[in-house]
Amino acid sequence: MFMTLEADYAVRIVEYLTKHPCRCDARTISEQMQIPQRFSLKILRELVAKGMVCSYKGAKGGYTLAMGPEEITLRQVIESVEGEYMLSRCQKEEYSCGRAHCRLHKIYEKISEDVRRELDSYTFDVICAEEKEGCCDGAAGFDKAEQDTG
């Protein structure tokens, strides 16, 4: 089992924005984190929609975290692009394995809860502790009035 590439990229993007607290453009994020720019833009839109990232338009536009890194968990970022973590599809309401009394369902649910709890225990301030690198090249302070929430 592996985390999807999209979830890995989302984690990299939030990591980058944590380490670079000033406004950063998508191209710089993509290049620095080795993510195709088209994919970065898609993920950034999802992170903006989930309220984790702010988007700014214009010549001095870019992206910043919408909240402190101490408020963003690894689980939130992964689930923002993948949906709720579940070990097995039989945990979804719309799927039925057809078995009346499946003992595995309870086991899978316990494992899923344990993984979700563990992912919640990691916030980006801890993940990126002592690694802040400063602002992106050419990034200046920003005016909240310039913020584009969508």
CSV table of C-alpha atoms in Angstrom, one decimal:
chain,number,residue,atom,x,y,z
A,1,MET,CA,0.0,0.0,0.0
A,2,PHE,CA,1.2,3.5,-0.9
A,3,MET,CA,0.0,7.0,-0.4
A,4,THR,CA,-1.0,8.4,-3.8
A,5,LEU,CA,1.4,10.7,-5.7
A,6,GLU,CA,-1.2,13.5,-5.3
A,7,ALA,CA,-1.2,13.2,-1.5
A,8,ASP,CA,2.6,13.1,-1.5
A,9,TYR,CA,2.7,16.3,-3.6
A,10,ALA,CA,0.1,18.0,-1.3
A,11,VAL,CA,2.3,17.2,1.7
A,12,ARG,CA,5.4,18.6,-0.2
A,13,ILE,CA,3.5,21.8,-1.0
A,14,VAL,CA,2.4,22.4,2.6
A,15,GLU,CA,5.9,21.6,3.8
A,16,TYR,CA,7.3,24.2,1.4
A,17,LEU,CA,4.8,26.9,2.4
A,18,THR,CA,5.6,26.2,6.0
A,19,LYS,CA,9.3,26.6,5.4
A,20,HIS,CA,8.7,29.8,3.3
A,21,PRO,CA,6.2,31.9,5.2
A,22,CYS,CA,6.0,34.7,2.6
A,23,ARG,CA,4.0,34.6,-0.6
A,24,CYS,CA,5.3,32.0,-3.1
A,25,ASP,CA,4.3,31.5,-6.7
A,26,ALA,CA,3.3,28.1,-8.1
A,27,ARG,CA,6.2,27.9,-10.5
A,28,THR,CA,8.8,28.3,-7.6
A,29,ILE,CA,6.9,25.8,-5.5
A,30,SER,CA,6.8,23.3,-8.4
A,31,GLU,CA,10.4,23.7,-9.2
A,32,GLN,CA,11.7,23.5,-5.6
A,33,MET,CA,9.5,20.5,-4.7
A,34,GLN,CA,10.0,18.7,-8.0
A,35,ILE,CA,6.2,18.7,-8.8
A,36,PRO,CA,4.9,19.2,-12.4
A,37,GLN,CA,3.4,22.7,-12.4
A,38,ARG,CA,0.0,21.7,-13.8
A,39,PHE,CA,-0.3,19.2,-10.9
A,40,SER,CA,0.8,21.8,-8.4
A,41,LEU,CA,-1.9,24.2,-9.5
A,42,LYS,CA,-4.5,21.5,-9.2
A,43,ILE,CA,-3.4,20.6,-5.7
A,44,LEU,CA,-3.1,24.3,-4.6
A,45,ARG,CA,-6.7,24.9,-5.8
A,46,GLU,CA,-7.8,21.9,-3.6
A,47,LEU,CA,-5.8,23.2,-0.6
A,48,VAL,CA,-7.3,26.7,-1.1
A,49,ALA,CA,-10.8,25.2,-1.2
A,50,LYS,CA,-10.2,23.3,2.0
A,51,GLY,CA,-9.0,26.6,3.7
A,52,MET,CA,-5.4,25.5,4.3
A,53,VAL,CA,-3.9,27.8,1.7
A,54,CYS,CA,-4.6,31.4,0.6
A,55,SER,CA,-4.3,32.4,-3.0
A,56,TYR,CA,-3.3,35.9,-4.1
A,57,LYS,CA,-3.8,37.2,-7.7
A,58,GLY,CA,-1.8,39.7,-9.7
A,59,ALA,CA,1.8,40.5,-10.4
A,60,LYS,CA,2.7,40.0,-6.7
A,61,GLY,CA,0.4,37.0,-6.4
A,62,GLY,CA,1.1,33.6,-5.0
A,63,TYR,CA,0.3,31.3,-2.1
A,64,THR,CA,0.7,31.3,1.7
A,65,LEU,CA,-0.7,29.1,4.4
A,66,ALA,CA,-4.1,30.2,5.5
A,67,MET,CA,-3.5,29.2,9.1
A,68,GLY,CA,-0.5,28.5,11.3
A,69,PRO,CA,1.5,25.3,10.6
A,70,GLU,CA,0.7,24.2,14.2
A,71,GLU,CA,-3.0,24.0,13.1
A,72,ILE,CA,-2.4,21.8,10.0
A,73,THR,CA,-2.0,18.1,10.4
A,74,LEU,CA,-0.6,15.5,8.1
A,75,ARG,CA,-4.0,13.9,8.0
A,76,GLN,CA,-5.8,17.1,6.9
A,77,VAL,CA,-3.4,17.5,4.0
A,78,ILE,CA,-3.6,13.9,2.8
A,79,GLU,CA,-7.4,13.7,3.2
A,80,SER,CA,-7.8,17.1,1.4
A,81,VAL,CA,-6.8,15.3,-1.8
A,82,GLU,CA,-7.7,11.7,-1.1
A,83,GLY,CA,-10.8,11.8,1.1
A,84,GLU,CA,-11.1,10.1,4.5
A,85,TYR,CA,-8.4,7.5,5.1
A,86,MET,CA,-9.8,4.0,5.1
A,87,LEU,CA,-7.9,0.7,4.9
A,88,SER,CA,-10.6,-1.1,3.0
A,89,ARG,CA,-13.4,0.0,0.7
A,90,CYS,CA,-15.8,-2.1,2.7
A,91,GLN,CA,-15.7,0.7,5.3
A,92,LYS,CA,-17.6,3.0,2.8
A,93,GLU,CA,-21.3,3.1,3.2
A,94,GLU,CA,-21.9,2.9,-0.6
A,95,TYR,CA,-20.0,-0.4,-0.8
A,96,SER,CA,-21.1,-3.7,0.5
A,97,CYS,CA,-18.9,-6.9,0.5
A,98,GLY,CA,-22.1,-8.9,0.7
A,99,ARG,CA,-21.2,-10.7,3.9
A,100,ALA,CA,-23.7,-10.5,6.7
A,101,HIS,CA,-21.2,-10.8,9.6
A,102,CYS,CA,-17.8,-9.7,8.5
A,103,ARG,CA,-15.3,-9.8,11.4
A,104,LEU,CA,-12.7,-8.1,9.2
A,105,HIS,CA,-14.8,-4.9,9.0
A,106,LYS,CA,-14.2,-4.1,12.7
A,107,ILE,CA,-10.5,-4.9,12.4
A,108,TYR,CA,-10.2,-2.6,9.4
A,109,GLU,CA,-12.1,0.2,11.1
A,110,LYS,CA,-9.8,-0.1,14.2
A,111,ILE,CA,-6.7,0.0,12.0
A,112,SER,CA,-8.1,3.0,10.1
A,113,GLU,CA,-8.8,4.9,13.3
A,114,ASP,CA,-5.3,4.2,14.6
A,115,VAL,CA,-3.7,5.5,11.3
A,116,ARG,CA,-6.0,8.6,11.3
A,117,ARG,CA,-5.1,9.3,15.0
A,118,GLU,CA,-1.3,8.9,14.2
A,119,LEU,CA,-1.6,11.2,11.1
A,120,ASP,CA,-3.4,13.8,13.3
A,121,SER,CA,-0.5,13.7,15.8
A,122,TYR,CA,1.9,15.4,13.3
A,123,THR,CA,1.5,19.1,12.6
A,124,PHE,CA,3.6,21.0,10.1
A,125,ASP,CA,5.3,23.2,12.7
A,126,VAL,CA,6.7,20.0,14.2
A,127,ILE,CA,7.5,18.4,10.8
A,128,CYS,CA,9.3,21.5,9.7
A,129,ALA,CA,10.8,22.5,13.0
A,130,GLU,CA,14.1,24.4,12.7
A,131,GLU,CA,14.0,24.4,8.9
A,132,LYS,CA,12.4,27.7,8.1
A,133,GLU,CA,14.2,29.0,5.0
A,134,GLY,CA,12.7,32.5,4.7
A,135,CYS,CA,10.7,34.1,1.9
A,136,CYS,CA,10.7,33.0,-1.7
A,137,ASP,CA,12.9,35.0,-4.1
A,138,GLY,CA,11.3,38.3,-4.9
A,139,ALA,CA,8.4,37.8,-2.5
A,140,ALA,CA,7.4,40.8,-0.5
A,141,GLY,CA,5.1,41.3,2.4
A,142,PHE,CA,1.4,41.1,1.4
A,143,ASP,CA,-1.7,43.1,2.0
A,144,LYS,CA,-4.6,40.9,3.2
A,145,ALA,CA,-6.9,43.0,0.9
A,146,GLU,CA,-5.2,41.4,-2.1
A,147,GLN,CA,-6.2,37.9,-1.0
A,148,ASP,CA,-8.1,35.8,-3.4
A,149,THR,CA,-10.1,33.2,-1.6
A,150,GLY,CA,-10.9,31.1,-4.6
